[in-house]
Amino acid sequence: MSQSSPARRALAALLRHRLAMFGLVVVVLFVAAALLAPWISPADPLATSWAAIRRAPSAAYWFGTDENGRDVLSRVLWGARASLMAGVIAVGGALLIGVPIGLVAGLAGGWLDALISRVADAMLAVPFLILAIALAAFLGPALENAMLAIAISASPVFVRLARGMALEANTTDYAEAARAMGNPPWRTALVHVLPNIAPPLLVQATLSIAEAIIAEASLSFLGLGQQPPAPSWGSMLNSAQRFIENAPWLAIFPGMAIFTLVLALNLLGDGLRDALDPRSARR
Amino acid sequence: MTPLLELDNVQKHFPVRDALGRPRGAVRAVDGVSLHVMPGEVLAIVGESGCGKSTLGRVALRLIEPDSGHIRLEGEDFSALSGQALRARRKHAQIIFQDPFGSLDPRMSVAAAIEEPLILHTGLTRAGRAARVADLLTRVGLRPEMANRWPHEFSGGQRQRIAIARALASGPRLIIGDEPVSALDVSVQAQVLNLLQDLIAEFNLGFIMISHDLGVVRHIADRVAVMYLGRIVEEGPAAQVFAAPRHPYTRALLAAVPGQGNKAAALQGDVPSPIAPPPGCRFHTRCPHAAAACSAAMPELAGEGHRAACFLADSLPAATPFHENTTGGERLTRLAARFQRENG
């Protein structure tokens, strides 16, 4: 790969984007926290202690303890695992479902496109979270089912995006040149269309991870995601609401974690959009 | 001798629908065109924008499917092929597009772009393909080490050379150039035209040059076909068509080339809609010589060698001679000679 391949130029533009870099650093910190949770957690996230119930943050318990005497810092660190895993796996699933279907719709056209587009429209007509809740309730309460529910609910966005972009890319001269050269349709789709529509898909994926993390927290809050006693930011918020007046730290720390991670992902997504789209304004 | 490419009464209409999706006529982009190209021959298809010449080029390669008519490539019925057989045959007929900034995939390095036809149509090894890519780059006047660069690093003329190398890679016998130099700077036009001429001679290619620039056409074409509203109205050896155009439309086109003076009156009115072309001769609404017969029946191409689709072709006054010394063709010839001196 030479110095000026499109991917390298985009990376260089991203590295110059300050807000995106801030977002990236925060996301990397969260990922590191999730990966290193078993080693950096000061305590076992499941270990209860009747001697330390609802303790306020202190030198011993940085984030305080919860109603069962569990260390909130440890639970927030372990909770990052559930949130990030849910976000990345659910969006990965949504890409795997949505992009091939969108490509087929955009490139095949005809009744297949009409059918796929109407189904995607129907799914998009239902609010994302409502659809995820309905699917998760149908599949049964478990983190894996919540991820599957989020993946399915997030996929129509990728179907629509991939279809529209593929439709556009397919009318370009380079796509016509590819056909004139004797490329079979699948090869034109994978070698010429997909790499050219990848940047907007990547941007959307980053923003969708943020949405999926909120969805996972919401499902866990409702008891449809991560099952207690396993830690999850959403379920921590749920149990915190009973003590919001005399133990606000139970809500503040998982809430801040969700807020910070989602904000960082959105900043990173916006920066990626600027870096990947040659039409966007240069700073 | 079998023609390289032969079109027989080829037709392509694009349906036009109203807001409710009901059919409401059709754009007759290509309306019964027959033509042929021999190996080593340059056929130019000229006409105003919208006359259907680009559609014709794409229909000939079946990038757009014709509604009816036959396409024969080296005597074989190209229009009957489908699927893998059609794709395999595509290596014999390639296309060069007008816009060198759009025709190269921005996410493919130059090497990957030129290598692609080799992957599709040859059994060459990776090393064999790399050697061929280097060879092709040299042929089109670029340095082999440019293979690892990306399209955005090149100028328009260089990109068009890359597109030519890509078109040559599969070893085609026919190349269609859809306005291949129109987007380029005049000095670069001459260089690219010379390159095309050299390659046509070297590989004995059949070449269809789709162009609206009569100067460029005069420079490169052996034969010329003039298109108006989806039909060919005049066709013959380039020298004869330029020296003694037989169709009033061809005369008007030649008279409109800058430097021809105002001896011929400019055409009146606009090109009629291709959705509802006029009855009879398509050109009679703008023809200064039109007679009653012209709106009654459609004239067919008539004559030997140099044919024209005009009832009055033999009774028209003598055409004003085409001033070669003032045309783009002469300018290009002079520029080309200069570049050859400088490079040789």
CSV table of N, CA and C in Angstrom, one decimal, chain B residues 218 224 226 233-252 254-255 260 302 304-310 312-324:
chain,number,residue,atom,x,y,z
B,218,ARG,N,-11.7,14.2,-38.0
B,218,ARG,CA,-11.0,14.4,-39.2
B,218,ARG,C,-9.5,13.8,-39.1
B,224,VAL,N,-16.7,7.7,-41.4
B,224,VAL,CA,-17.5,8.5,-40.6
B,224,VAL,C,-19.0,8.1,-40.7
B,226,VAL,N,-22.7,9.7,-39.5
B,226,VAL,CA,-23.3,10.9,-38.9
B,226,VAL,C,-24.7,10.4,-38.4
B,233,VAL,N,-27.6,9.2,-40.8
B,233,VAL,CA,-28.1,9.9,-42.0
B,233,VAL,C,-27.1,9.9,-43.1
B,234,GLU,N,-25.8,9.7,-42.7
B,234,GLU,CA,-24.8,9.7,-43.8
B,234,GLU,C,-23.6,8.8,-43.3
B,235,GLU,N,-23.0,8.1,-44.2
B,235,GLU,CA,-22.0,7.2,-43.8
B,235,GLU,C,-21.0,7.0,-45.0
B,236,GLY,N,-19.7,7.2,-44.8
B,236,GLY,CA,-18.8,6.9,-45.9
B,236,GLY,C,-17.4,7.2,-45.4
B,237,PRO,N,-16.4,7.1,-46.4
B,237,PRO,CA,-15.0,7.3,-46.1
B,237,PRO,C,-14.9,8.8,-45.6
B,238,ALA,N,-14.0,8.9,-44.6
B,238,ALA,CA,-13.9,10.2,-43.9
B,238,ALA,C,-13.6,11.3,-44.9
B,239,ALA,N,-12.6,11.1,-45.8
B,239,ALA,CA,-12.2,12.1,-46.8
B,239,ALA,C,-13.4,12.6,-47.6
B,240,GLN,N,-14.2,11.6,-48.1
B,240,GLN,CA,-15.3,12.0,-48.9
B,240,GLN,C,-16.4,12.7,-48.2
B,241,VAL,N,-16.7,12.2,-46.9
B,241,VAL,CA,-17.7,12.9,-46.1
B,241,VAL,C,-17.3,14.3,-45.8
B,242,PHE,N,-16.1,14.6,-45.5
B,242,PHE,CA,-15.6,15.9,-45.2
B,242,PHE,C,-15.6,16.8,-46.5
B,243,ALA,N,-15.1,16.2,-47.6
B,243,ALA,CA,-14.9,17.0,-48.8
B,243,ALA,C,-16.3,17.2,-49.5
B,244,ALA,N,-17.1,16.2,-49.5
B,244,ALA,CA,-18.4,16.4,-50.3
B,244,ALA,C,-19.5,15.8,-49.5
B,245,PRO,N,-19.9,16.4,-48.4
B,245,PRO,CA,-21.0,15.9,-47.6
B,245,PRO,C,-22.3,15.8,-48.5
B,246,ARG,N,-23.0,14.7,-48.4
B,246,ARG,CA,-24.2,14.5,-49.2
B,246,ARG,C,-25.5,14.8,-48.5
B,247,HIS,N,-25.5,14.8,-47.2
B,247,HIS,CA,-26.7,15.0,-46.4
B,247,HIS,C,-26.7,16.5,-45.9
B,248,PRO,N,-27.8,17.2,-46.0
B,248,PRO,CA,-27.9,18.6,-45.5
B,248,PRO,C,-27.5,18.7,-44.1
B,249,TYR,N,-27.8,17.7,-43.2
B,249,TYR,CA,-27.4,17.8,-41.8
B,249,TYR,C,-25.9,17.7,-41.7
B,250,THR,N,-25.2,16.9,-42.4
B,250,THR,CA,-23.8,16.8,-42.3
B,250,THR,C,-23.2,18.1,-42.8
B,251,ARG,N,-23.8,18.7,-43.8
B,251,ARG,CA,-23.3,20.0,-44.3
B,251,ARG,C,-23.4,21.1,-43.2
B,252,ALA,N,-24.6,21.0,-42.5
B,252,ALA,CA,-24.8,22.0,-41.4
B,252,ALA,C,-23.8,21.8,-40.3
B,254,LEU,N,-20.7,20.5,-40.5
B,254,LEU,CA,-19.4,20.9,-41.0
B,254,LEU,C,-19.3,22.4,-41.0
B,255,ALA,N,-20.4,23.1,-41.4
B,255,ALA,CA,-20.4,24.5,-41.5
B,255,ALA,C,-20.3,25.2,-40.1
B,260,GLN,N,-15.1,28.1,-40.3
B,260,GLN,CA,-15.7,27.8,-41.6
B,260,GLN,C,-16.4,29.0,-42.2
B,302,ALA,N,-28.7,5.4,-49.0
B,302,ALA,CA,-28.6,4.9,-50.3
B,302,ALA,C,-27.3,5.4,-50.9
B,304,GLU,N,-23.4,3.9,-53.0
B,304,GLU,CA,-22.4,2.9,-52.9
B,304,GLU,C,-21.2,3.5,-52.2
B,305,GLY,N,-20.7,2.9,-51.1
B,305,GLY,CA,-19.5,3.4,-50.4
B,305,GLY,C,-19.8,4.6,-49.5
B,306,HIS,N,-20.2,5.7,-50.2
B,306,HIS,CA,-20.6,6.9,-49.5
B,306,HIS,C,-22.1,7.1,-49.6
B,307,ARG,N,-22.8,6.7,-48.4
B,307,ARG,CA,-24.2,6.7,-48.5
B,307,ARG,C,-24.9,7.8,-47.7
B,308,ALA,N,-26.0,8.2,-48.1
B,308,ALA,CA,-26.8,9.3,-47.4
B,308,ALA,C,-28.2,8.9,-47.4
B,309,ALA,N,-28.9,9.3,-46.3
B,309,ALA,CA,-30.3,9.0,-46.2
B,309,ALA,C,-31.1,10.3,-46.5
B,310,CYS,N,-31.1,10.7,-47.8
B,310,CYS,CA,-31.8,11.9,-48.2
B,310,CYS,C,-32.3,11.7,-49.6
B,312,LEU,N,-33.0,14.0,-51.6
B,312,LEU,CA,-32.4,15.1,-52.5
B,312,LEU,C,-30.9,15.0,-52.6
B,313,ALA,N,-30.3,13.9,-52.0
B,313,ALA,CA,-28.9,13.9,-52.0
B,313,ALA,C,-28.2,14.1,-53.3
B,314,ASP,N,-28.8,13.7,-54.4
B,314,ASP,CA,-28.1,13.8,-55.7
B,314,ASP,C,-28.5,15.1,-56.4
B,315,SER,N,-29.5,15.9,-55.9
B,315,SER,CA,-29.8,17.1,-56.6
B,315,SER,C,-29.5,18.3,-55.8
B,316,LEU,N,-28.8,18.2,-54.6
B,316,LEU,CA,-28.4,19.3,-53.8
B,316,LEU,C,-27.3,20.1,-54.5
B,317,PRO,N,-27.2,21.4,-54.3
B,317,PRO,CA,-26.1,22.2,-54.8
B,317,PRO,C,-24.8,21.7,-54.2
B,318,ALA,N,-23.7,21.9,-54.9
B,318,ALA,CA,-22.4,21.5,-54.4
B,318,ALA,C,-22.1,22.0,-53.0
B,319,ALA,N,-21.5,21.2,-52.2
B,319,ALA,CA,-21.2,21.6,-50.8
B,319,ALA,C,-20.0,22.6,-50.8
B,320,THR,N,-20.1,23.5,-49.8
B,320,THR,CA,-18.9,24.3,-49.6
B,320,THR,C,-17.8,23.5,-49.1
B,321,PRO,N,-16.6,23.6,-49.7
B,321,PRO,CA,-15.5,22.8,-49.2
B,321,PRO,C,-15.1,23.0,-47.8
B,322,PHE,N,-14.7,22.0,-47.1
B,322,PHE,CA,-14.3,22.1,-45.7
B,322,PHE,C,-12.9,22.6,-45.6
B,323,HIS,N,-12.7,23.7,-44.9
B,323,HIS,CA,-11.4,24.4,-44.7
B,323,HIS,C,-10.6,23.7,-43.7
B,324,GLU,N,-9.8,22.7,-44.2
B,324,GLU,CA,-9.0,21.9,-43.3
B,324,GLU,C,-8.0,22.8,-42.5
